[in-house]
Short mmCIF file of C-alpha atoms and ligand atoms in Angstrom, two decimals:
data_model
loop_
_atom_site.label_atom_id
_atom_site.label_comp_id
_atom_site.label_asym_id
_atom_site.label_seq_id
_atom_site.Cartn_x
_atom_site.Cartn_y
_atom_site.Cartn_z
CA MET B 1 5.47 6.74 13.83
CA GLU B 2 7.21 4.62 16.92
CA ASN B 3 6.20 0.26 16.60
CA CYS B 4 4.70 1.44 13.27
CA VAL B 5 5.76 -1.56 11.29
CA PHE B 6 5.24 -0.24 7.77
CA CYS B 7 7.31 3.17 9.15
CA LYS B 8 10.05 0.92 10.14
CA ILE B 9 10.30 -0.28 6.42
CA ILE B 10 10.11 3.36 5.06
CA SER B 11 12.76 3.78 7.51
CA GLY B 12 14.97 1.56 6.50
CA GLU B 13 15.06 -0.39 10.29
CA ILE B 14 13.36 -3.05 8.95
CA LYS B 15 14.16 -4.79 5.13
CA SER B 16 12.02 -5.26 2.68
CA ASN B 17 12.45 -5.64 -1.11
CA ILE B 18 11.25 -1.81 -2.07
CA VAL B 19 10.88 -1.85 -5.09
CA TYR B 20 9.68 1.46 -5.94
CA ASP B 21 10.51 4.13 -4.08
CA ASP B 22 9.92 8.45 -4.72
CA GLU B 23 8.91 11.57 -2.10
CA ASP B 24 5.84 10.21 -1.98
CA PHE B 25 5.06 6.64 -1.14
CA VAL B 26 7.44 3.38 -1.36
CA ILE B 27 5.65 -0.04 -3.07
CA PHE B 28 7.55 -3.50 -2.10
CA PRO B 29 5.52 -6.89 -1.65
CA ASP B 30 3.51 -8.59 1.05
CA LEU B 31 4.71 -10.48 3.73
CA ASN B 32 1.96 -13.02 2.77
CA PRO B 33 0.75 -12.35 -0.66
CA LYS B 34 -2.99 -13.26 -1.43
CA ALA B 35 -2.12 -13.48 -5.06
CA LYS B 36 0.59 -14.50 -7.34
CA LEU B 37 1.82 -10.76 -7.04
CA HIS B 38 0.95 -9.00 -4.17
CA TYR B 39 2.69 -5.56 -3.18
CA LEU B 40 1.75 -2.77 -0.60
CA ALA B 41 1.87 1.00 -2.14
CA VAL B 42 2.46 3.14 0.84
CA PRO B 43 2.84 6.36 1.61
CA LYS B 44 6.03 8.00 3.23
CA LYS B 45 3.84 9.75 5.45
CA HIS B 46 2.36 8.33 8.66
CA PHE B 47 -1.98 8.08 8.46
CA ALA B 48 -4.18 4.96 9.78
CA THR B 49 -6.67 5.39 7.36
CA LEU B 50 -8.65 8.09 4.38
CA ALA B 51 -10.89 9.60 7.28
CA GLU B 52 -7.38 11.07 8.92
CA MET B 53 -6.42 12.32 5.41
CA ASP B 54 -6.92 16.83 5.10
CA GLU B 55 -6.65 18.18 1.46
CA ALA B 56 -2.72 17.99 0.87
CA ASP B 57 -2.77 13.94 1.59
CA SER B 58 -5.92 13.53 -0.69
CA MET B 59 -3.94 15.40 -3.28
CA MET B 60 -0.60 13.11 -3.15
CA LEU B 61 -3.17 9.75 -2.41
CA GLY B 62 -4.10 10.92 -5.76
CA ARG B 63 -0.33 11.39 -7.24
CA ILE B 64 -0.14 7.82 -5.83
CA LEU B 65 -2.71 6.45 -8.15
CA GLY B 66 -2.03 7.99 -11.47
CA LYS B 67 1.68 6.28 -11.28
CA ILE B 68 1.17 2.95 -10.19
CA PRO B 69 -0.66 2.75 -13.96
CA ILE B 70 3.19 3.71 -14.79
CA LEU B 71 4.64 1.42 -13.15
CA SER B 72 2.41 -1.35 -14.96
CA SER B 73 5.72 -3.07 -16.76
CA LYS B 74 7.94 -2.79 -13.81
CA LEU B 75 5.71 -4.55 -11.53
CA GLY B 76 4.33 -7.24 -14.04
CA LEU B 77 0.97 -5.45 -13.94
CA GLU B 78 0.15 -5.56 -17.99
CA ASN B 79 -3.05 -7.78 -17.65
CA GLY B 80 -4.64 -6.01 -15.00
CA TYR B 81 -5.08 -5.29 -11.09
CA ARG B 82 -7.35 -4.47 -7.99
CA LEU B 83 -6.55 -1.68 -6.02
CA ILE B 84 -8.22 -2.88 -2.12
CA ILE B 85 -7.45 0.15 0.50
CA ASN B 86 -8.96 -2.19 3.74
CA GLN B 87 -10.36 1.00 6.18
CA LYS B 88 -10.97 0.32 9.66
CA GLY B 89 -14.47 2.31 11.34
CA GLU B 90 -15.10 4.41 14.20
CA SER B 91 -16.37 1.62 15.56
CA GLY B 92 -15.53 -2.01 14.05
CA ASN B 93 -13.02 -3.24 11.28
CA ASP B 94 -15.19 -5.36 9.32
CA ALA B 95 -12.60 -5.20 6.17
CA GLY B 96 -9.93 -6.58 8.83
CA GLN B 97 -7.08 -3.57 8.51
CA GLU B 98 -4.59 -5.08 10.34
CA VAL B 99 -1.39 -2.45 10.06
CA MET B 100 -2.92 1.09 11.04
CA HIS B 101 -0.83 3.10 8.76
CA LEU B 102 -2.66 3.49 5.17
CA HIS B 103 -1.58 1.07 1.80
CA ILE B 104 -2.98 0.59 -0.95
CA HIS B 105 -2.82 -3.69 -1.41
CA ILE B 106 -1.81 -3.89 -5.03
CA LEU B 107 -2.76 -7.58 -5.98
CA ALA B 108 -2.46 -9.21 -9.86
CA GLY B 109 0.02 -12.13 -11.81
CA GLU B 110 -4.22 -14.29 -11.74
CA ARG B 111 -7.21 -14.62 -12.56
CA LEU B 112 -8.69 -12.53 -9.64
CA GLU B 113 -11.96 -14.04 -7.82
CA MET B 114 -13.68 -11.58 -6.07
P1 LIG V 1 -4.16 -5.36 6.33
O1 LIG V 1 -5.08 -6.20 6.50
O2 LIG V 1 -4.13 -3.78 6.92
O3 LIG V 1 -5.70 -4.27 4.96
O4 LIG V 1 -2.80 -5.37 5.54
C1 LIG V 1 -1.89 -5.87 6.02
C2 LIG V 1 -0.79 -6.49 4.87
O5 LIG V 1 0.08 -6.49 5.58
C3 LIG V 1 -1.49 -7.46 5.37
O6 LIG V 1 -1.52 -8.27 4.19
C4 LIG V 1 0.02 -8.60 5.83
O7 LIG V 1 0.46 -9.28 4.69
C5 LIG V 1 1.08 -7.42 5.39
N1 LIG V 1 1.93 -6.82 5.98
C6 LIG V 1 2.58 -6.90 7.88
N2 LIG V 1 3.13 -7.55 8.25
C7 LIG V 1 4.57 -6.89 7.12
C8 LIG V 1 5.48 -6.33 7.14
O8 LIG V 1 6.84 -6.90 7.48
N3 LIG V 1 6.79 -6.94 5.57
C9 LIG V 1 5.32 -6.84 4.85
N4 LIG V 1 5.97 -6.63 2.96
N5 LIG V 1 4.21 -7.40 4.88
C10 LIG V 1 3.75 -6.99 5.96
ZN1 LIG V 2 3.67 4.31 9.98
#
């Protein structure tokens, strides 16, 4: 997708320190970390929100969620982690989703307050 920063990272047009890469998704550190460890898990397929997913996309997202615990020691998540998906709504953006390419924040590396 043109002008999508995450598509550009996935294609290599924008350099990022990709720490995991498979057929479904990539993981790289957030540019502006909100915790000691802050990664983004980003599907290679471009879609903006959960509302746009079809059944195959849901299966793919399930595979991504299943892979994150397997990557625990590689990513330094042994003390636990928090996953966040910010979602823009039909008539507002209370969650503040900034990048309109679905992504899962992985926050870890310290005690996280709510
Ligand atoms: P959102 O608010 O959409 O859930 O989160 C978007 C996240 O993407 C933010 O935490 C922001 O710091 C991160 N981000 C935006 N642009 C870039 C970029 O070019 N590279 C990386 N690594 N992260 C980015
Ligand atoms: Zn994209």
